[in-house]
Amino acid sequence: MAKEPVRVLVTGAAGQIGYALVPMIARGVMLGADQPVILHMLDIPPAAEALNGVKMELVDAAFPLLKGVVATTDVVEACTGVNIAVMVGGFPRKEGMERKDVMSKNVSIYKSQATALEQHAAPNCKVLVVANPANTNALILKEFAPSIPAKNITCLTRLDHNRALGQISEKLNVQVSDVKNVIIWGNHSSTQYPDVNHATVKTPSGEKPVRELVKDDAWLNGEFITTVQQRGAAIIKARKLSSALSAASAACDHIRDWVLGTPEGTWVSMGVYSDGSYNAPAGVIYSFPVTCRNGEWTIVQGLAIDEFSRKKLDLTGAELTEEKELAYSCLS
Amino acid sequence: MAKEPVRVLVTGAAGQIGYALVPMIARGVMLGSDQPIILHMLDIEPATEALNGVKMELVDAAFPLLIDVVATTDAMVACKGVNIAVMVGGFPRKEGMERKDVMSKNVSIYKAQASALEKQAAPDCKVLVVANPANTNALILKEFAPSIPEKNITCLTRLDHNRALGQLSERLKIHVGQVKNVIIWGNHSSTQYPDVNHATVTPTNSEEKPVRSVVADDNWLNTEFITTVQQRGAAIIKARKLSSALSAASAACDHIRDWVLGTPKGTWVSMGVYSDGSYGIQSGIIYSFPVTCDKGQWSIAQGLKIDDFSREKMDATAKELVEEKTLAYSCLN
C-alpha cells in the first residue's frame, strides 16, 4: 500500500537553488524512494512566469513520486498543509548594500513568512531555512511563529558539514563516505567553526581519528578551516554564480537525516535553537552536532572542547548575538 | 560486496543541462542507488573555470556513490574508459544563424567527438546524444565511429515521450505514473509525431484502457496535443527565458536507466535509434521508435498498427531526417 503524500514547500522556487532542489525532492532524494510528494513552490510576482516554467518542467519530467505541484505567489496558498518547508527565498546582497540593509530586508520577509507558516502549515511542520543570513532568518521566523515548536525550526549548515567532509576526503585521498563526524559550530557565515577533533575515517584497520591520519595540525587549524569557511566565495569565483547544486543536495541531506534518522555512530551538523549546550548563547539558532531519531534531533553531548575550539565557538556565538540585536533593531 | 564503479561521461558539463544532470547521476538516478559512479566531465576551454566550479560542488556535496570526478577540456582524457557517454555539448543556435550554420558547426563537433570516443571509450560504451540537432548529431557520430556498434548510438526523445505522458496526465487529471506507451516517432524536432494510438491509462481501482477512449476527444489528440508536445521546448524558453535543463536531464537519466536496467513488463519507451527499416522507415538514419529494453539491449516494439494519419506523420519526420542527413554531409565536404 503506497504511503500518503507529504507536502513539501520550497520558497524562492524560481531561483537557482530551487531549480536544483525540486528535481531532487521529486526523485525521492529528500524523503526516500518510496515517499510520494506534493511540491508547493512559492516565489514573488516578478518571477511568476519563470515559476510556471519550473512547474511545466516538473510535469514534463513525469516523475513517478510527484503527486502534485502547487506553484503560487500567494504565501497562504503556498503554506497550506505543508509538512516540510525549505525556505530558500530571501533578499540577496547586492553591490553597495550594507549588512544592515540585507538584514533589514530579510527580517521583514521572515517575519511575514513566519505568520503564514504558523497559520497554515500542517501541525509539526519541519522548517529548514537556507536563505542567508540563515541562522538569523530562522531565529526571526521562530520568534514570529510562536506556535511552531522551536525544535522544528532549523537552518542549513549541512552544506558546510559536507564541504568539510569533502576537504578531508581530498586531503587523505579516501572516499568521502568513509569520513564522518566533523562538526560545524555556530553561524553559517565566515565565523563558522569546522571542527575535526572528533571526526574519524574508516580504514582497513578500523575507525581512526582524522587528526592522527592527516598528521598536520597546522593545516587542520588553519587552511582547512578557512577553505571551508570561504568555500562559498570560491564557488562564486569559479562559476560566477553561487552554489546551487551542493546547497540543494545538502538541504535534502538535512531533511532526510532529520526525518529518517542518522546512521548509528554518526552525527550531522544542523543549525538549531540553542539550549545553551557547550556554553553557546541560548536563544539563537546555532549549529551543533546532532543525531536524529523518530523525526527528532538531539544535540550530541559530552564532547571534549579544547581551548582552540572554545575561542572559535565563542567567536561565532558572539556574532550570532550581534546579528540578533541587529535584526531586532531593524524591526523597531 | 560493492559493485565496480561505472564511468559516465557528460560533455558540455559546465552548461545548464550538465549542472542539472551531474547531481542526478551522482545520486543514482541514472544507474540505480547501489551503483558507484566515476563522472567524466568535458567542456571547452572558455568554460574551464566554470567546469572546475562544478567539480568543486560535486566534492562539496559528499555524494556516497561518487567515487571520483575527472573534469577536463581534453576529449581524449574525457573519453578514456567510459562506459556511458551523454553528449550534451554542442553549438547552440544563435540569433541570425541559419539552419545550415548550426548544422555545420555541430557536424564538425560530432565528427571529432566520434573519433575520441571510438579510440578511448570502454568496449560496448552506450552513447546518448542530447545536443541538437540530436538525431543528426548522433548519425554523424555513428558514421565517424565505425567500430562503435551502431546499436550503441542513440539520441534523446525520452523528453518528448515524458512530455506526452505529462500532457495526457494533466488532461485526464490522473497521476502520470498511470499513463504509458505513448510513442514519439522520428526526429527530436517540430516534426516529431507523438502517437497515442497504443497508449493506455490505468485509472485508480480500474483496469487498463486505451487513452483514445478515455480522453474521448480525437480532435484534441490529433491537433493541440501534438503541437503542444512538439512545441513544448519553445514554451519552456518563453516562460523561463532559458531552455529546459531540469526535464532534459531527468529524461536523459530515464533513457539510460531503462536501457541499462530494462523497461518494466508491458511498457515501452521512446528512443532515437539507428533505423533498421522497421515500420517502413528507411534505414541509415537515427529515428525515434517505441522500444523495450532487456539485458542492456533495446528492441523495437514490432507489429503495432499504423493508421493513415500516423503514416503521413511518420513519413514527414523521416523525410526531414533524410534532408538533415544530406545537409550534414554537404557541410562535411
mmCIF file of C-alpha atoms in Angstrom, chain B:
data_model
loop_
_atom_site.group_PDB
_atom_site.id
_atom_site.type_symbol
_atom_site.label_atom_id
_atom_site.label_comp_id
_atom_site.label_asym_id
_atom_site.label_seq_id
_atom_site.Cartn_x
_atom_site.Cartn_y
_atom_site.Cartn_z
ATOM 1 C CA MET B 1 30.261 -6.525 -1.846
ATOM 2 C CA ALA B 2 30.002 -3.121 -3.604
ATOM 3 C CA LYS B 3 29.710 -3.018 -7.392
ATOM 4 C CA GLU B 4 32.625 -1.879 -9.561
ATOM 5 C CA PRO B 5 32.231 1.808 -10.498
ATOM 6 C CA VAL B 6 30.813 2.706 -13.894
ATOM 7 C CA ARG B 7 32.419 5.608 -15.791
ATOM 8 C CA VAL B 8 29.869 8.095 -17.074
ATOM 9 C CA LEU B 9 30.876 10.920 -19.412
ATOM 10 C CA VAL B 10 28.902 14.146 -19.710
ATOM 11 C CA THR B 11 30.024 16.540 -22.428
ATOM 12 C CA GLY B 12 29.044 20.208 -22.182
ATOM 13 C CA ALA B 13 29.131 19.571 -18.452
ATOM 14 C CA ALA B 14 29.653 23.222 -17.462
ATOM 15 C CA GLY B 15 26.356 24.221 -19.032
ATOM 16 C CA GLN B 16 22.777 24.308 -17.782
ATOM 17 C CA ILE B 17 21.771 20.742 -18.615
ATOM 18 C CA GLY B 18 25.084 19.409 -17.276
ATOM 19 C CA TYR B 19 24.536 21.207 -13.967
ATOM 20 C CA ALA B 20 21.131 19.580 -13.591
ATOM 21 C CA LEU B 21 22.357 16.197 -14.797
ATOM 22 C CA VAL B 22 25.502 15.552 -12.754
ATOM 23 C CA PRO B 23 23.826 15.545 -9.316
ATOM 24 C CA MET B 24 21.168 13.176 -10.683
ATOM 25 C CA ILE B 25 23.881 10.788 -11.897
ATOM 26 C CA ALA B 26 25.753 11.122 -8.596
ATOM 27 C CA ARG B 27 22.620 10.234 -6.616
ATOM 28 C CA GLY B 28 21.948 7.040 -8.576
ATOM 29 C CA VAL B 29 19.001 8.273 -10.648
ATOM 30 C CA MET B 30 20.698 7.087 -13.849
ATOM 31 C CA LEU B 31 22.070 3.684 -12.843
ATOM 32 C CA GLY B 32 20.486 2.789 -9.508
ATOM 33 C CA SER B 33 21.147 3.618 -5.869
ATOM 34 C CA ASP B 34 23.682 0.802 -5.489
ATOM 35 C CA GLN B 35 25.861 1.639 -8.490
ATOM 36 C CA PRO B 36 29.048 3.629 -7.738
ATOM 37 C CA ILE B 37 29.990 6.171 -10.407
ATOM 38 C CA ILE B 38 33.084 7.876 -11.740
ATOM 39 C CA LEU B 39 31.999 11.054 -13.509
ATOM 40 C CA HIS B 40 33.906 12.355 -16.508
ATOM 41 C CA MET B 41 33.039 15.935 -17.389
ATOM 42 C CA LEU B 42 34.141 17.614 -20.611
ATOM 43 C CA ASP B 43 33.718 21.168 -21.800
ATOM 44 C CA ILE B 44 35.542 23.689 -23.981
ATOM 45 C CA GLU B 45 38.490 25.877 -22.890
ATOM 46 C CA PRO B 46 36.464 29.049 -22.231
ATOM 47 C CA ALA B 47 34.421 27.062 -19.693
ATOM 48 C CA THR B 48 37.399 25.682 -17.746
ATOM 49 C CA GLU B 49 36.829 27.717 -14.598
ATOM 50 C CA ALA B 50 33.105 27.089 -14.561
ATOM 51 C CA LEU B 51 33.736 23.359 -15.097
ATOM 52 C CA ASN B 52 36.109 23.337 -12.159
ATOM 53 C CA GLY B 53 33.416 25.080 -10.127
ATOM 54 C CA VAL B 54 31.054 22.199 -10.895
ATOM 55 C CA LYS B 55 33.725 19.708 -9.837
ATOM 56 C CA MET B 56 34.196 21.635 -6.574
ATOM 57 C CA GLU B 57 30.465 21.490 -5.890
ATOM 58 C CA LEU B 58 30.407 17.746 -6.569
ATOM 59 C CA VAL B 59 33.135 17.336 -3.931
ATOM 60 C CA ASP B 60 31.189 19.650 -1.604
ATOM 61 C CA ALA B 61 28.065 17.508 -1.919
ATOM 62 C CA ALA B 62 29.799 14.470 -0.391
ATOM 63 C CA PHE B 63 27.831 12.052 -2.595
ATOM 64 C CA PRO B 64 28.273 8.493 -1.258
ATOM 65 C CA LEU B 65 28.074 6.951 -4.751
ATOM 66 C CA LEU B 66 30.511 9.317 -6.437
ATOM 67 C CA ILE B 67 33.904 7.653 -6.369
ATOM 68 C CA ASP B 68 35.784 10.191 -8.473
ATOM 69 C CA VAL B 69 35.419 13.144 -10.833
ATOM 70 C CA VAL B 70 37.516 13.795 -13.968
ATOM 71 C CA ALA B 71 36.964 17.374 -15.184
ATOM 72 C CA THR B 72 38.809 18.214 -18.393
ATOM 73 C CA THR B 73 38.826 20.139 -21.663
ATOM 74 C CA ASP B 74 40.708 17.293 -23.383
ATOM 75 C CA ALA B 75 38.331 14.972 -25.260
ATOM 76 C CA MET B 76 40.772 12.058 -25.224
ATOM 77 C CA VAL B 77 41.111 12.221 -21.444
ATOM 78 C CA ALA B 78 37.364 12.701 -21.051
ATOM 79 C CA CYS B 79 36.508 9.642 -23.152
ATOM 80 C CA LYS B 80 39.033 7.278 -21.595
ATOM 81 C CA GLY B 81 37.409 4.111 -20.325
ATOM 82 C CA VAL B 82 33.871 5.489 -20.290
ATOM 83 C CA ASN B 83 31.004 3.019 -20.220
ATOM 84 C CA ILE B 84 28.253 5.585 -20.792
ATOM 85 C CA ALA B 85 28.546 8.830 -22.758
ATOM 86 C CA VAL B 86 25.901 11.561 -22.559
ATOM 87 C CA MET B 87 26.699 14.126 -25.236
ATOM 88 C CA VAL B 88 25.133 17.379 -24.110
ATOM 89 C CA GLY B 89 27.773 19.659 -25.607
ATOM 90 C CA GLY B 90 27.062 21.280 -28.940
ATOM 91 C CA PHE B 91 26.896 24.613 -30.722
ATOM 92 C CA PRO B 92 23.694 26.400 -29.761
ATOM 93 C CA ARG B 93 21.691 28.282 -32.346
ATOM 94 C CA LYS B 94 22.349 31.980 -32.035
ATOM 95 C CA GLU B 95 20.271 34.854 -33.347
ATOM 96 C CA GLY B 96 20.772 35.279 -37.079
ATOM 97 C CA MET B 97 22.170 31.795 -37.639
ATOM 98 C CA GLU B 98 20.771 29.769 -40.499
ATOM 99 C CA ARG B 99 19.940 26.104 -40.057
ATOM 100 C CA LYS B 100 22.904 25.263 -42.262
ATOM 101 C CA ASP B 101 25.255 27.195 -39.965
ATOM 102 C CA VAL B 102 24.072 25.349 -36.852
ATOM 103 C CA MET B 103 24.315 22.055 -38.703
ATOM 104 C CA SER B 104 27.786 22.869 -39.945
ATOM 105 C CA LYS B 105 29.163 23.727 -36.511
ATOM 106 C CA ASN B 106 27.663 20.647 -34.937
ATOM 107 C CA VAL B 107 28.728 18.093 -37.523
ATOM 108 C CA SER B 108 32.339 19.181 -37.023
ATOM 109 C CA ILE B 109 31.988 18.771 -33.288
ATOM 110 C CA TYR B 110 30.376 15.342 -33.546
ATOM 111 C CA LYS B 111 32.872 14.107 -36.094
ATOM 112 C CA ALA B 112 35.718 14.979 -33.699
ATOM 113 C CA GLN B 113 33.969 13.530 -30.660
ATOM 114 C CA ALA B 114 33.286 10.330 -32.622
ATOM 115 C CA SER B 115 36.986 9.883 -33.112
ATOM 116 C CA ALA B 116 37.848 10.387 -29.444
ATOM 117 C CA LEU B 117 35.091 8.065 -28.260
ATOM 118 C CA GLU B 118 35.980 5.334 -30.662
ATOM 119 C CA LYS B 119 39.626 5.404 -29.593
ATOM 120 C CA GLN B 120 39.181 5.825 -25.862
ATOM 121 C CA ALA B 121 35.836 4.575 -24.618
ATOM 122 C CA ALA B 122 35.390 1.171 -22.977
ATOM 123 C CA PRO B 123 34.108 -1.629 -25.211
ATOM 124 C CA ASP B 124 30.322 -1.622 -25.514
ATOM 125 C CA CYS B 125 30.091 2.033 -24.432
ATOM 126 C CA LYS B 126 26.481 3.226 -24.614
ATOM 127 C CA VAL B 127 26.053 6.655 -26.174
ATOM 128 C CA LEU B 128 23.167 9.109 -25.777
ATOM 129 C CA VAL B 129 23.215 12.283 -27.857
ATOM 130 C CA VAL B 130 21.217 15.157 -26.375
ATOM 131 C CA ALA B 131 22.615 18.241 -28.144
ATOM 132 C CA ASN B 132 20.516 19.423 -31.074
ATOM 133 C CA PRO B 133 20.070 18.508 -33.841
ATOM 134 C CA ALA B 134 20.149 15.341 -31.748
ATOM 135 C CA ASN B 135 19.269 12.715 -34.349
ATOM 136 C CA THR B 136 21.704 14.059 -36.928
ATOM 137 C CA ASN B 137 24.496 14.656 -34.423
ATOM 138 C CA ALA B 138 24.057 11.022 -33.379
ATOM 139 C CA LEU B 139 24.149 9.919 -37.006
ATOM 140 C CA ILE B 140 27.385 11.807 -37.671
ATOM 141 C CA LEU B 141 28.853 10.326 -34.508
ATOM 142 C CA LYS B 142 27.885 6.852 -35.703
ATOM 143 C CA GLU B 143 29.312 7.391 -39.175
ATOM 144 C CA PHE B 144 32.675 8.542 -37.847
ATOM 145 C CA ALA B 145 32.991 5.932 -35.092
ATOM 146 C CA PRO B 146 32.504 2.778 -37.158
ATOM 147 C CA SER B 147 33.916 0.488 -34.503
ATOM 148 C CA ILE B 148 31.225 1.508 -32.009
ATOM 149 C CA PRO B 149 28.285 -0.865 -32.637
ATOM 150 C CA GLU B 150 25.515 1.179 -34.281
ATOM 151 C CA LYS B 151 23.030 -0.144 -31.755
ATOM 152 C CA ASN B 152 25.036 1.657 -29.058
ATOM 153 C CA ILE B 153 24.420 5.110 -30.507
ATOM 154 C CA THR B 154 21.117 6.716 -29.626
ATOM 155 C CA CYS B 155 19.530 10.122 -29.275
ATOM 156 C CA LEU B 156 17.130 11.563 -26.737
ATOM 157 C CA THR B 157 13.431 11.598 -27.481
ATOM 158 C CA ARG B 158 12.535 10.485 -23.970
ATOM 159 C CA LEU B 159 11.968 14.142 -23.101
ATOM 160 C CA ASP B 160 9.226 14.339 -25.722
ATOM 161 C CA HIS B 161 7.913 10.962 -24.566
ATOM 162 C CA ASN B 162 7.713 12.178 -20.953
ATOM 163 C CA ARG B 163 6.154 15.461 -22.090
ATOM 164 C CA ALA B 164 3.463 13.498 -23.925
ATOM 165 C CA LEU B 165 2.753 11.443 -20.783
ATOM 166 C CA GLY B 166 2.599 14.667 -18.790
ATOM 167 C CA GLN B 167 0.090 16.278 -21.166
ATOM 168 C CA LEU B 168 -2.166 13.234 -21.004
ATOM 169 C CA SER B 169 -1.934 13.091 -17.226
ATOM 170 C CA GLU B 170 -2.976 16.753 -16.995
ATOM 171 C CA ARG B 171 -5.819 16.259 -19.454
ATOM 172 C CA LEU B 172 -7.130 13.203 -17.614
ATOM 173 C CA LYS B 173 -6.364 14.642 -14.170
ATOM 174 C CA ILE B 174 -4.609 11.445 -13.288
ATOM 175 C CA HIS B 175 -1.139 10.691 -11.964
ATOM 176 C CA VAL B 176 1.446 10.428 -14.762
ATOM 177 C CA GLY B 177 2.508 7.020 -13.430
ATOM 178 C CA GLN B 178 -0.844 5.670 -14.571
ATOM 179 C CA VAL B 179 -0.264 6.557 -18.244
ATOM 180 C CA LYS B 180 2.064 4.629 -20.526
ATOM 181 C CA ASN B 181 3.021 3.541 -24.024
ATOM 182 C CA VAL B 182 2.829 6.789 -25.901
ATOM 183 C CA ILE B 183 5.257 6.784 -28.819
ATOM 184 C CA ILE B 184 7.455 9.533 -30.173
ATOM 185 C CA TRP B 185 8.228 8.761 -33.796
ATOM 186 C CA GLY B 186 11.031 10.342 -35.771
ATOM 187 C CA ASN B 187 13.054 13.476 -35.275
ATOM 188 C CA HIS B 188 13.520 15.369 -31.967
ATOM 189 C CA SER B 189 12.245 18.474 -33.720
ATOM 190 C CA SER B 190 8.919 20.064 -34.507
ATOM 191 C CA THR B 191 8.143 17.258 -36.987
ATOM 192 C CA GLN B 192 8.156 14.586 -34.243
ATOM 193 C CA TYR B 193 4.971 12.590 -34.095
ATOM 194 C CA PRO B 194 3.554 11.992 -30.576
ATOM 195 C CA ASP B 195 1.314 8.990 -31.116
ATOM 196 C CA VAL B 196 -1.237 7.852 -28.543
ATOM 197 C CA ASN B 197 -2.856 5.092 -30.590
ATOM 198 C CA HIS B 198 -1.363 2.403 -28.416
ATOM 199 C CA ALA B 199 -1.128 4.381 -25.190
ATOM 200 C CA THR B 200 -3.092 3.257 -22.170
ATOM 201 C CA VAL B 201 -4.245 4.694 -18.888
ATOM 202 C CA THR B 202 -4.968 2.698 -15.746
ATOM 203 C CA PRO B 203 -7.401 4.687 -13.594
ATOM 204 C CA THR B 204 -7.275 4.025 -9.858
ATOM 205 C CA ASN B 205 -9.105 0.818 -8.935
ATOM 206 C CA SER B 206 -9.830 0.104 -12.589
ATOM 207 C CA GLU B 207 -8.358 -1.787 -15.488
ATOM 208 C CA GLU B 208 -6.076 -0.559 -18.263
ATOM 209 C CA LYS B 209 -7.910 1.314 -21.040
ATOM 210 C CA PRO B 210 -6.862 2.910 -24.336
ATOM 211 C CA VAL B 211 -6.055 6.604 -23.964
ATOM 212 C CA ARG B 212 -8.169 7.471 -27.004
ATOM 213 C CA SER B 213 -11.341 6.103 -25.462
ATOM 214 C CA VAL B 214 -10.768 7.673 -22.054
ATOM 215 C CA VAL B 215 -9.817 11.103 -23.460
ATOM 216 C CA ALA B 216 -12.770 10.848 -25.863
ATOM 217 C CA ASP B 217 -11.552 13.806 -27.931
ATOM 218 C CA ASP B 218 -9.836 12.686 -31.115
ATOM 219 C CA ASN B 219 -9.701 16.237 -32.383
ATOM 220 C CA TRP B 220 -7.612 17.325 -29.425
ATOM 221 C CA LEU B 221 -5.393 14.238 -29.642
ATOM 222 C CA ASN B 222 -4.783 14.802 -33.360
ATOM 223 C CA THR B 223 -4.105 18.520 -33.161
ATOM 224 C CA GLU B 224 -3.468 20.523 -29.987
ATOM 225 C CA PHE B 225 -1.976 17.626 -28.053
ATOM 226 C CA ILE B 226 0.512 17.010 -30.865
ATOM 227 C CA THR B 227 1.501 20.647 -31.317
ATOM 228 C CA THR B 228 1.790 21.188 -27.571
ATOM 229 C CA VAL B 229 4.279 18.339 -27.265
ATOM 230 C CA GLN B 230 6.119 19.342 -30.446
ATOM 231 C CA GLN B 231 6.496 22.957 -29.323
ATOM 232 C CA ARG B 232 6.943 22.403 -25.600
ATOM 233 C CA GLY B 233 10.630 23.340 -25.768
ATOM 234 C CA ALA B 234 9.720 26.787 -27.059
ATOM 235 C CA ALA B 235 7.057 27.182 -24.366
ATOM 236 C CA ILE B 236 9.625 26.468 -21.664
ATOM 237 C CA ILE B 237 12.024 29.020 -23.166
ATOM 238 C CA LYS B 238 9.243 31.615 -23.218
ATOM 239 C CA ALA B 239 8.446 31.039 -19.536
ATOM 240 C CA ARG B 240 11.959 30.581 -18.153
ATOM 241 C CA LYS B 241 13.972 32.653 -20.646
ATOM 242 C CA LEU B 242 16.234 29.575 -20.717
ATOM 243 C CA SER B 243 15.771 26.213 -22.346
ATOM 244 C CA SER B 244 14.708 23.057 -20.484
ATOM 245 C CA ALA B 245 17.507 21.726 -18.330
ATOM 246 C CA LEU B 246 15.763 20.008 -15.409
ATOM 247 C CA SER B 247 13.416 17.948 -17.580
ATOM 248 C CA ALA B 248 16.038 17.212 -20.243
ATOM 249 C CA ALA B 249 18.498 15.972 -17.619
ATOM 250 C CA SER B 250 15.801 13.860 -15.994
ATOM 251 C CA ALA B 251 14.834 12.341 -19.343
ATOM 252 C CA ALA B 252 18.486 11.541 -20.093
ATOM 253 C CA CYS B 253 18.622 9.601 -16.816
ATOM 254 C CA ASP B 254 15.398 7.753 -17.682
ATOM 255 C CA HIS B 255 16.722 6.890 -21.172
ATOM 256 C CA ILE B 256 19.955 5.388 -19.843
ATOM 257 C CA ARG B 257 18.357 3.723 -16.828
ATOM 258 C CA ASP B 258 15.723 1.889 -18.858
ATOM 259 C CA TRP B 259 18.315 0.954 -21.490
ATOM 260 C CA VAL B 260 20.729 -0.494 -18.929
ATOM 261 C CA LEU B 261 18.326 -1.868 -16.304
ATOM 262 C CA GLY B 262 15.432 -2.805 -18.607
ATOM 263 C CA THR B 263 11.921 -1.477 -19.208
ATOM 264 C CA PRO B 264 9.085 -2.646 -16.926
ATOM 265 C CA LYS B 265 6.988 -5.511 -18.277
ATOM 266 C CA GLY B 266 4.264 -4.359 -20.646
ATOM 267 C CA THR B 267 5.850 -0.936 -21.077
ATOM 268 C CA TRP B 268 7.870 0.566 -23.885
ATOM 269 C CA VAL B 269 9.698 3.864 -24.113
ATOM 270 C CA SER B 270 10.841 6.076 -26.987
ATOM 271 C CA MET B 271 14.458 6.188 -28.079
ATOM 272 C CA GLY B 272 16.154 7.605 -31.159
ATOM 273 C CA VAL B 273 17.958 4.579 -32.607
ATOM 274 C CA TYR B 274 19.613 3.534 -35.864
ATOM 275 C CA SER B 275 16.743 2.563 -38.128
ATOM 276 C CA ASP B 276 16.640 -0.992 -39.449
ATOM 277 C CA GLY B 277 13.729 -0.306 -41.768
ATOM 278 C CA SER B 278 11.010 -1.166 -39.230
ATOM 279 C CA TYR B 279 7.602 0.390 -39.904
ATOM 280 C CA GLY B 280 8.651 1.327 -43.404
ATOM 281 C CA ILE B 281 11.183 3.871 -42.140
ATOM 282 C CA GLN B 282 14.301 3.821 -44.254
ATOM 283 C CA SER B 283 17.467 2.573 -42.656
ATOM 284 C CA GLY B 284 20.506 4.809 -42.347
ATOM 285 C CA ILE B 285 19.019 7.490 -40.102
ATOM 286 C CA ILE B 286 18.581 7.819 -36.355
ATOM 287 C CA TYR B 287 14.797 7.685 -35.887
ATOM 288 C CA SER B 288 12.760 7.554 -32.696
ATOM 289 C CA PHE B 289 10.867 4.293 -32.232
ATOM 290 C CA PRO B 290 8.974 2.559 -29.418
ATOM 291 C CA VAL B 291 11.438 0.167 -27.767
ATOM 292 C CA THR B 292 11.607 -2.300 -24.917
ATOM 293 C CA CYS B 293 14.924 -2.915 -23.194
ATOM 294 C CA ASP B 294 16.300 -6.081 -21.670
ATOM 295 C CA LYS B 295 19.832 -7.083 -20.606
ATOM 296 C CA GLY B 296 21.264 -3.799 -21.818
ATOM 297 C CA GLN B 297 19.778 -4.041 -25.328
ATOM 298 C CA TRP B 298 16.890 -2.177 -26.902
ATOM 299 C CA SER B 299 14.439 -3.808 -29.351
ATOM 300 C CA ILE B 300 11.873 -2.013 -31.466
ATOM 301 C CA ALA B 301 8.337 -2.974 -30.441
ATOM 302 C CA GLN B 302 7.025 -4.589 -33.614
ATOM 303 C CA GLY B 303 3.583 -5.243 -35.054
ATOM 304 C CA LEU B 304 1.850 -2.046 -33.946
ATOM 305 C CA LYS B 305 -0.935 -0.935 -36.268
ATOM 306 C CA ILE B 306 -0.239 2.302 -38.117
ATOM 307 C CA ASP B 307 -3.268 4.207 -39.439
ATOM 308 C CA ASP B 308 -3.180 6.639 -42.390
ATOM 309 C CA PHE B 309 -2.942 9.720 -40.193
ATOM 310 C CA SER B 310 0.066 8.266 -38.404
ATOM 311 C CA ARG B 311 1.651 7.026 -41.630
ATOM 312 C CA GLU B 312 1.709 10.528 -43.055
ATOM 313 C CA LYS B 313 3.287 11.986 -39.945
ATOM 314 C CA MET B 314 5.852 9.218 -39.605
ATOM 315 C CA ASP B 315 6.885 9.726 -43.210
ATOM 316 C CA ALA B 316 7.090 13.510 -42.867
ATOM 317 C CA THR B 317 9.515 13.314 -39.967
ATOM 318 C CA ALA B 318 11.564 10.652 -41.782
ATOM 319 C CA LYS B 319 11.757 12.943 -44.797
ATOM 320 C CA GLU B 320 13.102 15.744 -42.605
ATOM 321 C CA LEU B 321 15.742 13.395 -41.213
ATOM 322 C CA VAL B 322 16.868 12.416 -44.704
ATOM 323 C CA GLU B 323 17.145 16.098 -45.621
ATOM 324 C CA GLU B 324 19.165 16.749 -42.465
ATOM 325 C CA LYS B 325 21.458 13.869 -43.352
ATOM 326 C CA THR B 326 22.032 15.336 -46.813
ATOM 327 C CA LEU B 327 22.668 18.777 -45.338
ATOM 328 C CA ALA B 328 25.076 17.329 -42.761
ATOM 329 C CA TYR B 329 27.081 15.532 -45.402
ATOM 330 C CA SER B 330 27.221 18.632 -47.584
ATOM 331 C CA CYS B 331 28.712 20.511 -44.626
ATOM 332 C CA LEU B 332 31.457 17.954 -44.341
ATOM 333 C CA ASN B 333 32.587 18.410 -47.955
#
